[in-house]
mmCIF file of C-alpha atoms in Angstrom:
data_model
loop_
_atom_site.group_PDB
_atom_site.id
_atom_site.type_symbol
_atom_site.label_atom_id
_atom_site.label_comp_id
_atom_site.label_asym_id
_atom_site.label_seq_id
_atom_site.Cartn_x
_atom_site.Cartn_y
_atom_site.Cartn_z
ATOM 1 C CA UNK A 46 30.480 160.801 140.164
ATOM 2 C CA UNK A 47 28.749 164.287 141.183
ATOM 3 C CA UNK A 48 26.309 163.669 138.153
ATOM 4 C CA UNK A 49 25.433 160.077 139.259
ATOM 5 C CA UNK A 50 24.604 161.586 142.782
ATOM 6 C CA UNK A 51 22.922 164.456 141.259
ATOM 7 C CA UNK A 52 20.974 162.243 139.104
ATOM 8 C CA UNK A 53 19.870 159.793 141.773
ATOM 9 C CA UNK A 54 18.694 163.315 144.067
ATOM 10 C CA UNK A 55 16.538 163.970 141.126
ATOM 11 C CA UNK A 56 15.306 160.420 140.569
ATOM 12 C CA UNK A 57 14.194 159.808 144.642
ATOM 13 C CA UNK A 58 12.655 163.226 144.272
ATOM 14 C CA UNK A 59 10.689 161.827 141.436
ATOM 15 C CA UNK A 60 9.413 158.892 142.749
ATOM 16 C CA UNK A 61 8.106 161.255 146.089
ATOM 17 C CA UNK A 62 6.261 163.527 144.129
ATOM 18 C CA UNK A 63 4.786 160.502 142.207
ATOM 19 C CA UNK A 64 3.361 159.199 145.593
ATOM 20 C CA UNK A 65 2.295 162.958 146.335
ATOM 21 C CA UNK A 66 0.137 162.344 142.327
ATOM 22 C CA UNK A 67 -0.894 158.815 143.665
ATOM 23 C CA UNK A 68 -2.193 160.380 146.955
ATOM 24 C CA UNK A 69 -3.535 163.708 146.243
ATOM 25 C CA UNK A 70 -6.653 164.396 147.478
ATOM 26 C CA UNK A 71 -7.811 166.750 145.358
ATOM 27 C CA UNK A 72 -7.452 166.957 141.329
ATOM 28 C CA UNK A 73 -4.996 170.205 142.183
ATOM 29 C CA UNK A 74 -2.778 167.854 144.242
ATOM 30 C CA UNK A 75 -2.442 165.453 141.391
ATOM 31 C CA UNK A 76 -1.746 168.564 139.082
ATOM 32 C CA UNK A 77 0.700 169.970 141.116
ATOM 33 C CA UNK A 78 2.514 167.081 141.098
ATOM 34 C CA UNK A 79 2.355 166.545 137.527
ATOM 35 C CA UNK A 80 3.869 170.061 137.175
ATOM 36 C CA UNK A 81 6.765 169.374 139.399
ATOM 37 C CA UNK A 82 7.074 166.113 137.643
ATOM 38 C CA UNK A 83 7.632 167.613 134.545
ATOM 39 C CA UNK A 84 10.224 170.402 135.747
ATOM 40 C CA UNK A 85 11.877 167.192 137.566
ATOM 41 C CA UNK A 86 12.585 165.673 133.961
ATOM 42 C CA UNK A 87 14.035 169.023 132.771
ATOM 43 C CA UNK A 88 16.530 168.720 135.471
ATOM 44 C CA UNK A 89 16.656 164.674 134.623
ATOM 45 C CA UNK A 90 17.350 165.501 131.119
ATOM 46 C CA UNK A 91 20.062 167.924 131.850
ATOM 47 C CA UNK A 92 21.605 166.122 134.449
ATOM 48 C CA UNK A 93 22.177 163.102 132.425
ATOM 49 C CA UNK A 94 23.125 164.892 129.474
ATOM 50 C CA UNK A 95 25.960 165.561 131.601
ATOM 51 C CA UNK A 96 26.502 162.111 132.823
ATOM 52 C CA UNK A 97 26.482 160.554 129.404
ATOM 53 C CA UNK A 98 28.578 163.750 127.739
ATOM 54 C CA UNK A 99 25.660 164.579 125.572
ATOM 55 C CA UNK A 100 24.700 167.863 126.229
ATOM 56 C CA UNK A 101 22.906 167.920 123.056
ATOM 57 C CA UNK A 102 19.556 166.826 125.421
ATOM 58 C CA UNK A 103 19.156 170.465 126.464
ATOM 59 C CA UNK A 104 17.472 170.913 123.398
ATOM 60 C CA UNK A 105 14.545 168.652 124.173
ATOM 61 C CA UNK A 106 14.710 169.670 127.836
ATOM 62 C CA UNK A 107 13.825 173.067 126.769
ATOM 63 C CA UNK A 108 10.903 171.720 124.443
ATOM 64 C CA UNK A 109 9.922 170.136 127.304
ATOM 65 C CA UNK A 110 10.010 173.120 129.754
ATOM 66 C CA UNK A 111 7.454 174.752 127.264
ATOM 67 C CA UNK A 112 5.243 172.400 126.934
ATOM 68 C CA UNK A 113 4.621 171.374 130.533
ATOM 69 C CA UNK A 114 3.721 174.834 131.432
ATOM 70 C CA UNK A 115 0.666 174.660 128.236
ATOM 71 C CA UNK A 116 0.415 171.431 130.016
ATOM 72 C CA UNK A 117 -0.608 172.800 133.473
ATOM 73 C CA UNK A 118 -2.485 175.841 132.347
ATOM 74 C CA UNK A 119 -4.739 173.659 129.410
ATOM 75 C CA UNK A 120 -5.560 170.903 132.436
ATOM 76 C CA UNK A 121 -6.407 174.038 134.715
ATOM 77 C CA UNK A 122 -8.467 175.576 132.016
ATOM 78 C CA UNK A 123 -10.338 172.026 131.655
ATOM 79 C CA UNK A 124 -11.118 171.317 134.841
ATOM 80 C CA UNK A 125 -12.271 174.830 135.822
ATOM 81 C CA UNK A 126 -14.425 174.802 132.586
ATOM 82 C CA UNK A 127 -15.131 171.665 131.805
ATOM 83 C CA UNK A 128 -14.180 172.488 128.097
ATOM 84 C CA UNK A 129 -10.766 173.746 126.347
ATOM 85 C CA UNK A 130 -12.986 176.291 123.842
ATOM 86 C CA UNK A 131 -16.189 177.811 125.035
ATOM 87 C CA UNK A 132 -17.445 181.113 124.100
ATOM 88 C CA UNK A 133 -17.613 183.150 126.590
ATOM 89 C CA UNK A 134 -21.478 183.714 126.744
ATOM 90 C CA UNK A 135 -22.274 180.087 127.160
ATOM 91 C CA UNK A 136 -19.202 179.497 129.702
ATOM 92 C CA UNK A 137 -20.827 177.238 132.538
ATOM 93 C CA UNK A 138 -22.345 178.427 135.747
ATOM 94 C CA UNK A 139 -19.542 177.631 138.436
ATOM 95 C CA UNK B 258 13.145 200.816 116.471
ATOM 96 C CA UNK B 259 11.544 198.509 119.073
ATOM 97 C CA UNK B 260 10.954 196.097 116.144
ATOM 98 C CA UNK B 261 14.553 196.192 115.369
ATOM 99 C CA UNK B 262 15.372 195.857 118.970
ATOM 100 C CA UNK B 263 12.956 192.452 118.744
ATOM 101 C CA UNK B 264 14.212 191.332 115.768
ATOM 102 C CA UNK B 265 18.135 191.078 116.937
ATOM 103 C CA UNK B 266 17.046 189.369 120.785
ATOM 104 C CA UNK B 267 15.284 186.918 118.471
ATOM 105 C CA UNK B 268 18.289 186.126 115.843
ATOM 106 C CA UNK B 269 20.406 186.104 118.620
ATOM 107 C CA UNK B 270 18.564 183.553 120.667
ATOM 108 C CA UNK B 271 18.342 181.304 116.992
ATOM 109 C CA UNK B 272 21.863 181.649 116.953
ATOM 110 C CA UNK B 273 22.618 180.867 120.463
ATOM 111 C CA UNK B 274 20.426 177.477 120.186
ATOM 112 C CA UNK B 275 21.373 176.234 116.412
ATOM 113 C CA UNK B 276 25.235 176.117 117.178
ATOM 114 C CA UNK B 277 25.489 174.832 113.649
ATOM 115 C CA UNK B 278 26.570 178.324 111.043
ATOM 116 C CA UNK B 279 26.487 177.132 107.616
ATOM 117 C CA UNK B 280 25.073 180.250 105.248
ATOM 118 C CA UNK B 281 21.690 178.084 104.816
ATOM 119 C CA UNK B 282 21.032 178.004 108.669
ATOM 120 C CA UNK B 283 21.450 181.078 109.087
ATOM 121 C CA UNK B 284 19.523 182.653 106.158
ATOM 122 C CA UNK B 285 16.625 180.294 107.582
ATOM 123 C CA UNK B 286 17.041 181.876 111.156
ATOM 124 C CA UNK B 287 16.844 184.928 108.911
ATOM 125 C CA UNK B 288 13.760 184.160 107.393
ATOM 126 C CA UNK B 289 12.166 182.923 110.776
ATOM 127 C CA UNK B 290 12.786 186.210 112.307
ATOM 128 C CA UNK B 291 11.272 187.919 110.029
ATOM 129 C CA UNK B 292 7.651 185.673 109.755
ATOM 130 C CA UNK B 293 7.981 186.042 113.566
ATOM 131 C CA UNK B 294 8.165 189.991 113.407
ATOM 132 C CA UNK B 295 4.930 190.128 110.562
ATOM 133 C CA UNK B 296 2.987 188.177 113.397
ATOM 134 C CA UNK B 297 4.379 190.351 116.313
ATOM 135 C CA UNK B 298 3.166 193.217 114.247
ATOM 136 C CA UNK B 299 0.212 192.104 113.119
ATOM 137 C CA UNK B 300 -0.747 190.989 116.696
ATOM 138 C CA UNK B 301 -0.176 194.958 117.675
ATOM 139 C CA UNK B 302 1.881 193.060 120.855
ATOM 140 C CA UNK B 303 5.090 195.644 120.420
ATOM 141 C CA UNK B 304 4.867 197.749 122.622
ATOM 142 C CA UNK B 305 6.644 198.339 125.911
ATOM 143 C CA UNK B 306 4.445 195.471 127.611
ATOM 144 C CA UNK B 307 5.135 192.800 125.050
ATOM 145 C CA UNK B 308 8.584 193.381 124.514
ATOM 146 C CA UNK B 309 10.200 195.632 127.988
ATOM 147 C CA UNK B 310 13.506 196.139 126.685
ATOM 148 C CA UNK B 311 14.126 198.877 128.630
ATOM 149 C CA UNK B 312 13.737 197.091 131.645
ATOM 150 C CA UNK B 313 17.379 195.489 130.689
ATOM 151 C CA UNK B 314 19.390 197.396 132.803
ATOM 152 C CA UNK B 315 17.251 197.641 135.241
ATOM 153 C CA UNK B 316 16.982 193.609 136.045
ATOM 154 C CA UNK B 317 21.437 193.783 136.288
ATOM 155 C CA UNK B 318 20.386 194.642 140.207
ATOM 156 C CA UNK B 319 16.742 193.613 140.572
ATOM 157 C CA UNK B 320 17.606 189.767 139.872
ATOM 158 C CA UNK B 321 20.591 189.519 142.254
ATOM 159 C CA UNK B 322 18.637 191.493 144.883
ATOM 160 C CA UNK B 323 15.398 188.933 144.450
ATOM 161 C CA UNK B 324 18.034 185.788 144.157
ATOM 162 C CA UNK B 325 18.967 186.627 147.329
ATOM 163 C CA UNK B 326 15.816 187.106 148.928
ATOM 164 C CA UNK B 327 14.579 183.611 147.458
ATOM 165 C CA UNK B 328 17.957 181.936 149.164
ATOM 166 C CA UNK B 329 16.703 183.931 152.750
ATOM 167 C CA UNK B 330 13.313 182.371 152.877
ATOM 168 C CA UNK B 331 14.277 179.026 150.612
ATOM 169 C CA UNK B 332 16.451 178.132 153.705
ATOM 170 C CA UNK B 333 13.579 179.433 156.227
ATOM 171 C CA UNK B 334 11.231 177.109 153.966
ATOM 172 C CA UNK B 335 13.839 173.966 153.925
ATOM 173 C CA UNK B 336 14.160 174.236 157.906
ATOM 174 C CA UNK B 337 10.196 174.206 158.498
ATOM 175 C CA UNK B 338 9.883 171.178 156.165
ATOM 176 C CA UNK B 339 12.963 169.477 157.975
ATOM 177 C CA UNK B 340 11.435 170.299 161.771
ATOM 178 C CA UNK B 341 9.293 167.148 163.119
ATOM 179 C CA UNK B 342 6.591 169.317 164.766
ATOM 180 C CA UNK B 343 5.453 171.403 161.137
ATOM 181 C CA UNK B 344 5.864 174.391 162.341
ATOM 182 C CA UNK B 345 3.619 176.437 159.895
ATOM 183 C CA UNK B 346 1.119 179.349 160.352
ATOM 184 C CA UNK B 347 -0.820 179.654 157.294
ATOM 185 C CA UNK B 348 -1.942 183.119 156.674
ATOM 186 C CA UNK B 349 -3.462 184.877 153.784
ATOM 187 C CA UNK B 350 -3.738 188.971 153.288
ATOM 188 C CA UNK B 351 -3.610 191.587 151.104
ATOM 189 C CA UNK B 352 -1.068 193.900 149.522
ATOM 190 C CA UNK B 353 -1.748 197.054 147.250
ATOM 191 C CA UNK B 354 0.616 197.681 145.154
ATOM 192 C CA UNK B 355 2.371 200.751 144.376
ATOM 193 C CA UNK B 356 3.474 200.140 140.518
ATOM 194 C CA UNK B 357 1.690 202.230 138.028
ATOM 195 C CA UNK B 358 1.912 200.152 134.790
ATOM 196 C CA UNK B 359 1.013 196.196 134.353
ATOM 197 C CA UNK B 360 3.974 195.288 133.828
ATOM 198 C CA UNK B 361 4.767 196.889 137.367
ATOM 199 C CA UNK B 362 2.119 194.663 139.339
ATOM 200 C CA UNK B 363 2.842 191.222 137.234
ATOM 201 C CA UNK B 364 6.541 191.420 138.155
ATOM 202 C CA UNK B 365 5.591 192.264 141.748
ATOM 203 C CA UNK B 366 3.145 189.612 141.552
ATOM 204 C CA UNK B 367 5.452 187.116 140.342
ATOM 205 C CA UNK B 368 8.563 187.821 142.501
ATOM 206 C CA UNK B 369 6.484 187.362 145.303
ATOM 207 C CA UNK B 370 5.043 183.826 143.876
ATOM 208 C CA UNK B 371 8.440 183.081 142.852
ATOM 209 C CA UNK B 372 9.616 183.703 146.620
ATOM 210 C CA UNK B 373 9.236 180.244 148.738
ATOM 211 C CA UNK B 374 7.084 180.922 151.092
ATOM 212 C CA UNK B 375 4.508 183.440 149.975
ATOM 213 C CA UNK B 376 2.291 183.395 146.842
ATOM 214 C CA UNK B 377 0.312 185.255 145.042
ATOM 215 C CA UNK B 378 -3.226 183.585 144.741
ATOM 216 C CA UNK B 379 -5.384 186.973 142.912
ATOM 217 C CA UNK B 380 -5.228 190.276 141.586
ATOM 218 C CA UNK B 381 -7.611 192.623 140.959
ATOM 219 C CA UNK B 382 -6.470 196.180 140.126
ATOM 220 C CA UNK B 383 -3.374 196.911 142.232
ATOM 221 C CA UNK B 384 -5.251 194.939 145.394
ATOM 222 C CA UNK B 385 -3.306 191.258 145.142
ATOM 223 C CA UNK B 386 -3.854 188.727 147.465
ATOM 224 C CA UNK B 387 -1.174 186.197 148.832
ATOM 225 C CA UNK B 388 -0.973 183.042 150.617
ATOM 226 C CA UNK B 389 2.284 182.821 152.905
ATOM 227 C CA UNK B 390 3.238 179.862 154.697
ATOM 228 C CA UNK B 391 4.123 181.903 158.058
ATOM 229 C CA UNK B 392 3.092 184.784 160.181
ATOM 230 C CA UNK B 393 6.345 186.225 159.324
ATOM 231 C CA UNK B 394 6.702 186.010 155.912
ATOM 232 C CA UNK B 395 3.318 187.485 155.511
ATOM 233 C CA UNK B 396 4.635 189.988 157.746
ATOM 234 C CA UNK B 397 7.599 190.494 155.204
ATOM 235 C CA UNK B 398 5.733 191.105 152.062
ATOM 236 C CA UNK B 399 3.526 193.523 154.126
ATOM 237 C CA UNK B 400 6.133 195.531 155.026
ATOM 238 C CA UNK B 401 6.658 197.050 151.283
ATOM 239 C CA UNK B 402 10.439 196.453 151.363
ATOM 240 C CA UNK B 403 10.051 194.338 147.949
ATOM 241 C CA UNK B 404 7.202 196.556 147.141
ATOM 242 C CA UNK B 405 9.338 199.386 146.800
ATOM 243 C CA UNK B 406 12.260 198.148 145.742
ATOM 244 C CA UNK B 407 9.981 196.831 142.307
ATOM 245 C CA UNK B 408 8.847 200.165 142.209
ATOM 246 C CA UNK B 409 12.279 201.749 141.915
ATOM 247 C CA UNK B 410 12.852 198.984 139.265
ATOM 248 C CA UNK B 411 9.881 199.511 137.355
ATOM 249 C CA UNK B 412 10.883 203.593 137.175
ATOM 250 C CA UNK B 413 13.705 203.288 135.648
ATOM 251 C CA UNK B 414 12.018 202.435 132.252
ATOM 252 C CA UNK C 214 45.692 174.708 137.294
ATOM 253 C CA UNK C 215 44.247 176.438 140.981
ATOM 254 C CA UNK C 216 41.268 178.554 139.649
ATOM 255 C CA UNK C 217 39.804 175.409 137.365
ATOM 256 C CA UNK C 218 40.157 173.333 140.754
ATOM 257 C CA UNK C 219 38.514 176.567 142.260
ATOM 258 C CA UNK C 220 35.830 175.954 139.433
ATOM 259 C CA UNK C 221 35.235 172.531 140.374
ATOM 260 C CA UNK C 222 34.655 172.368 143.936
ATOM 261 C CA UNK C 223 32.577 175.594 143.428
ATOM 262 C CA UNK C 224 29.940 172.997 140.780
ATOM 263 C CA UNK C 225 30.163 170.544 143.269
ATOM 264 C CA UNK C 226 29.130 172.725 146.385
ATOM 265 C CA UNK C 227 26.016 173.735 143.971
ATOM 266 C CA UNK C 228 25.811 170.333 142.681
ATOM 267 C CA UNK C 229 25.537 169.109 146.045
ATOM 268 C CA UNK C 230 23.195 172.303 147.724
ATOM 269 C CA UNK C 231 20.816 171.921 144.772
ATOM 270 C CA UNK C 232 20.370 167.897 144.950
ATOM 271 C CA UNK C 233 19.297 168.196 148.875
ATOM 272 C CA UNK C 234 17.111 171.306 147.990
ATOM 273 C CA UNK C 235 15.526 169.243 145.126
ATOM 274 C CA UNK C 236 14.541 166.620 147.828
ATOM 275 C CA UNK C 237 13.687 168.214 150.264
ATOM 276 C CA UNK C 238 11.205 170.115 148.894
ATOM 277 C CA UNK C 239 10.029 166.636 147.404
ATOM 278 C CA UNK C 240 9.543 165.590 150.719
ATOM 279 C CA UNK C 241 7.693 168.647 151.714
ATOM 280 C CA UNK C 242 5.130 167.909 149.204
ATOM 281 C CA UNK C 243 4.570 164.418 151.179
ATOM 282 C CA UNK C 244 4.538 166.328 154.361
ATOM 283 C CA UNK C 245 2.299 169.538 153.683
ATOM 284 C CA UNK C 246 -1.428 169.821 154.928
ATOM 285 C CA UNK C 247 -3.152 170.838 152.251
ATOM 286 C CA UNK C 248 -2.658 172.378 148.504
ATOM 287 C CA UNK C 249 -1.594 175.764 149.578
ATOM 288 C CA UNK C 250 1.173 175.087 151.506
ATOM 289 C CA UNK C 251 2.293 171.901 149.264
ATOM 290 C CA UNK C 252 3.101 174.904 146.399
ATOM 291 C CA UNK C 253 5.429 176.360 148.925
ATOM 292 C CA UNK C 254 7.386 172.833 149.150
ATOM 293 C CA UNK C 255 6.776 172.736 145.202
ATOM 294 C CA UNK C 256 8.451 176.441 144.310
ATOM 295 C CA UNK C 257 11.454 175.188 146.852
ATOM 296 C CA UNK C 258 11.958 172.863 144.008
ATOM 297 C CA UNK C 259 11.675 175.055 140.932
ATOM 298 C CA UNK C 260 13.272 178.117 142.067
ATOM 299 C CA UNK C 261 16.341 176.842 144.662
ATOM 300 C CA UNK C 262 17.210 173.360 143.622
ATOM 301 C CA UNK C 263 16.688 174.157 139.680
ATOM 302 C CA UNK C 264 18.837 176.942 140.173
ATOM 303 C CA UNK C 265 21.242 175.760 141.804
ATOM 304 C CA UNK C 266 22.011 172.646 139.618
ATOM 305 C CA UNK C 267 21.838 174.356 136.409
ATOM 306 C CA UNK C 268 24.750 176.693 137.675
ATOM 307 C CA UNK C 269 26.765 174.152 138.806
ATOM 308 C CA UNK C 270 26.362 172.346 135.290
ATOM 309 C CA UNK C 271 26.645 175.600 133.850
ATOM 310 C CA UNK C 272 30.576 175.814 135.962
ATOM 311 C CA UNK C 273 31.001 172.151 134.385
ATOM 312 C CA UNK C 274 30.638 173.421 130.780
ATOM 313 C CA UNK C 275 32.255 176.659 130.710
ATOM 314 C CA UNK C 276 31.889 179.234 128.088
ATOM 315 C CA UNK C 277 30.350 177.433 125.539
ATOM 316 C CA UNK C 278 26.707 177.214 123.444
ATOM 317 C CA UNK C 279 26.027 174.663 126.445
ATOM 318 C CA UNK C 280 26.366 177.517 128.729
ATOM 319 C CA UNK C 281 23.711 179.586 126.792
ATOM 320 C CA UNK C 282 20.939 176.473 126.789
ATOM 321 C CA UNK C 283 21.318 176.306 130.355
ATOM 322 C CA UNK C 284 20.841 179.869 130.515
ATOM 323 C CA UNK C 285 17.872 179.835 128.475
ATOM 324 C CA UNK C 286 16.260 176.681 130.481
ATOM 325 C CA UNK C 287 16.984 179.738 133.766
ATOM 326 C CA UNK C 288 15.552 181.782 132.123
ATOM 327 C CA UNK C 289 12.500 179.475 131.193
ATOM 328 C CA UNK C 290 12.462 178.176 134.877
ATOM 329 C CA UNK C 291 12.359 182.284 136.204
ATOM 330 C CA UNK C 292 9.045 183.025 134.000
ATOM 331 C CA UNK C 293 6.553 179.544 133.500
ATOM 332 C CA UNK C 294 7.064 178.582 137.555
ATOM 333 C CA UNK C 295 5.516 181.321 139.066
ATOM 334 C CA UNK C 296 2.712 181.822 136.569
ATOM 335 C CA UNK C 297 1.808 177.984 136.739
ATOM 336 C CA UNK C 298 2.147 178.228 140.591
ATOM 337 C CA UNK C 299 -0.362 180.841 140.634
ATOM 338 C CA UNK C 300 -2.746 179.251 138.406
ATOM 339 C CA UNK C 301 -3.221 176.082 140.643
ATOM 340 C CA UNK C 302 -3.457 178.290 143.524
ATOM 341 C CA UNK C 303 -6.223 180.285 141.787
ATOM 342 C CA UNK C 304 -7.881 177.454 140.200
ATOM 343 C CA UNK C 305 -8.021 175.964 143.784
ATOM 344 C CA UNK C 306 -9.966 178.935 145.159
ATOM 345 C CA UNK C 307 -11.968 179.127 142.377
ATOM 346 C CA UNK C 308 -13.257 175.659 143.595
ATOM 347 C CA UNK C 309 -14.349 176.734 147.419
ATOM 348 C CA UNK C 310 -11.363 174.624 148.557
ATOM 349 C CA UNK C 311 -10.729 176.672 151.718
ATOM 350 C CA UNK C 312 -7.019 176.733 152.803
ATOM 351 C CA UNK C 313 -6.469 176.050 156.291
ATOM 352 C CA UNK C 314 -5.377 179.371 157.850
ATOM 353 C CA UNK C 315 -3.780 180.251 161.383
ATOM 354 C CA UNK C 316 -4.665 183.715 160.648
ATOM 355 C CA UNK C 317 -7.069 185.741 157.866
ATOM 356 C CA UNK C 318 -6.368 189.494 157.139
ATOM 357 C CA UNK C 319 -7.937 189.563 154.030
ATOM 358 C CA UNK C 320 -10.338 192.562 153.623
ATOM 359 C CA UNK C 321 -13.030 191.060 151.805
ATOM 360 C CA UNK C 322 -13.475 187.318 152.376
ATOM 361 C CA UNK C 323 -16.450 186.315 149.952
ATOM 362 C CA UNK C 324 -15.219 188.189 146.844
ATOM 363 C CA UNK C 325 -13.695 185.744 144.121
ATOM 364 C CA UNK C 326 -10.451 186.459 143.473
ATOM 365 C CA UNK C 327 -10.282 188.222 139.685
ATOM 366 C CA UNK C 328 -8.298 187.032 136.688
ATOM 367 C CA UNK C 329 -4.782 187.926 135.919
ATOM 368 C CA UNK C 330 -4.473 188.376 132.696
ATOM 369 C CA UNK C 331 -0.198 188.846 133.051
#
């Protein structure tokens, strides 16, 4: 009951943010949201662990956890560079 | 010693995540441990930056003190979202901070980001510059009560 | 029989506090002017609401290894959220997107802000 409602919260949160991505005007909106997105899942994952009485998801929630922050920072690192590895003495003129 | 220290946070954590103890497990956690303690070394990343253990006791009253200060301005946050009219006042300054070491200024730096309602946008030296969502919260962080209060966390190391 | 019905309405208060938190600052990303402020709504999400429900499925589980994953997903929360939070901000700058301020007491405008290397 409490996990169905908790569940849902997370759910109509997620399809908000997902306008928020849609909308964005710039390309930090649409990362921002893609962050949130992805701590939003965490929460999904846990949450309906719970419901469905397998906690055993937390595992891949906390795989996931890791990898959306080397998410955000490798999309950062792209769009302020325009490349994932540049040395540094050819790194473009901003 | 602080590789020993390392070396039982990290079999503890494989422990507290496996859940399954059969000898073969754990002599692989073993085994893990130890390939992740040759790289640690040969990375030269133990020292008291890359692995603050003496900063334990010290976060038993830091965390509960910033907890509380994210609940404060989480509801102050949650009630200027709610009002109809917006009511925000954008303002961006600067702080210096008073922590000596690194490790001083990024946890300063990051309880303030992780506080609703200010965030840290740059730092350069002990100069960092934040982005708060009102007049008074910049007004807060100005006011070196969290500022201080890192400070006397960051000592006790 | 009284403290585990303590236990219970105690996960659903934070059950409950940390689903509205969740959406609200959901809906403050909708609402927000411009990228600054919409990180404000965004770390209403990951620090308050994620908190929150975690320890109220933490009360549901009790002392077990369940307990200690939702610790560690805390503790994951309490480190990557501000550091990702401050790179958008500072990637954001970097770009000349100029947030829209009711007041400026920065000492030196024009200086690009420096790397953090933490």
């Amino acid at each position: 009951m409490m996990f169905m409602m908790a569940t849902l919260a997370v759910l109509i949160a997620m399809a908000l943010v997902v306008i928020r991505a849609m909308r964005g005007p710039t390309v930090f909106d649409r990362v921002l949201a893609g962050n949130v997105i992805g701590t939003l899942a965490i929460l999904l994952l846990a949450v309906v662990g719970f419901l469905m009485g397998r906690p055993e998801w937390l595992d891949i929630a906390l795989t996931y956890g890791l990898l959306n922050l080397i998410s955000t920072l490798a999309v950062l690192k792209f769009f302020r560079h325009g490349d994932l590895a540049f040395l540094p003495k050819e790194a473009p003129k901003q | 010693m602080r590789t020993l220290s390392l070396g039982l946070v990290l079999f503890a954590f494989w422990l507290a995540l496996s859940g399954h103890y059969t000898p073969f497990l754990i002599s692989v956690g073993g085994v893990c441990v130890v390939f992740c303690l040759w790289i640690a070394q040969r990375m030269q990343v133990l020292d008291p930056e890359g692995h603050p253990i003496g900063m334990l006791p010290g976060t038993l009253t830091y965390y509960p003190w910033l907890a509380f200060e994210i609940l404060k301005s989480s509801l102050a946050v949650a009630k200027i979202i709610l009002a109809p009219s917006l009511p925000i006042s954008p303002t961006m300054t600067t702080v210096t901070a008073r922590q000596k070491t690194p490790v001083g200024i990024a946890t300063f730096g990051n309880s303030i980001t992780l506080t609703p309602s200010t965030l840290t946008t740059g730092i350069s030296g002990n100069e960092i510059t934040i982005h708060a969502l009102t007049r008074e919260a910049a007004n807060d962080v100005q006011s070196a009560r969290m500022n201080s209060r890192v400070t006397q966390f960051e000592g006790r190391t | 029989m009284t403290l585990e019905l303590l236990i219970q309405s105690a996960s659903w208060v934070l059950l409950v506090v940390g689903s509205v938190f969740v959406v609200i600052g959901a809906v403050g990303l909708l609402r927000m002017p411009d990228i600054y402020t919409r990180l404000h709504a965004a770390s209403l999400i990951e620090t308050l609401g994620a908190g929150c429900l975690l320890l109220g499925l933490m009360l549901q589980a009790g002392a077990t290894l369940v307990t200690l994953k939702l610790v560690a997903i805390f503790l994951l929360f309490l480190f990557t959220a501000p550091v990702a939070t401050h790179a958008v901000a500072q990637a954001a700058l970097h770009q000349d997107i100029q947030p829209r301020l009711a007041e400026d007491r920065r000492t030196q405008v024009d200086a690009p802000p420096e790397r953090e290397g933490a």
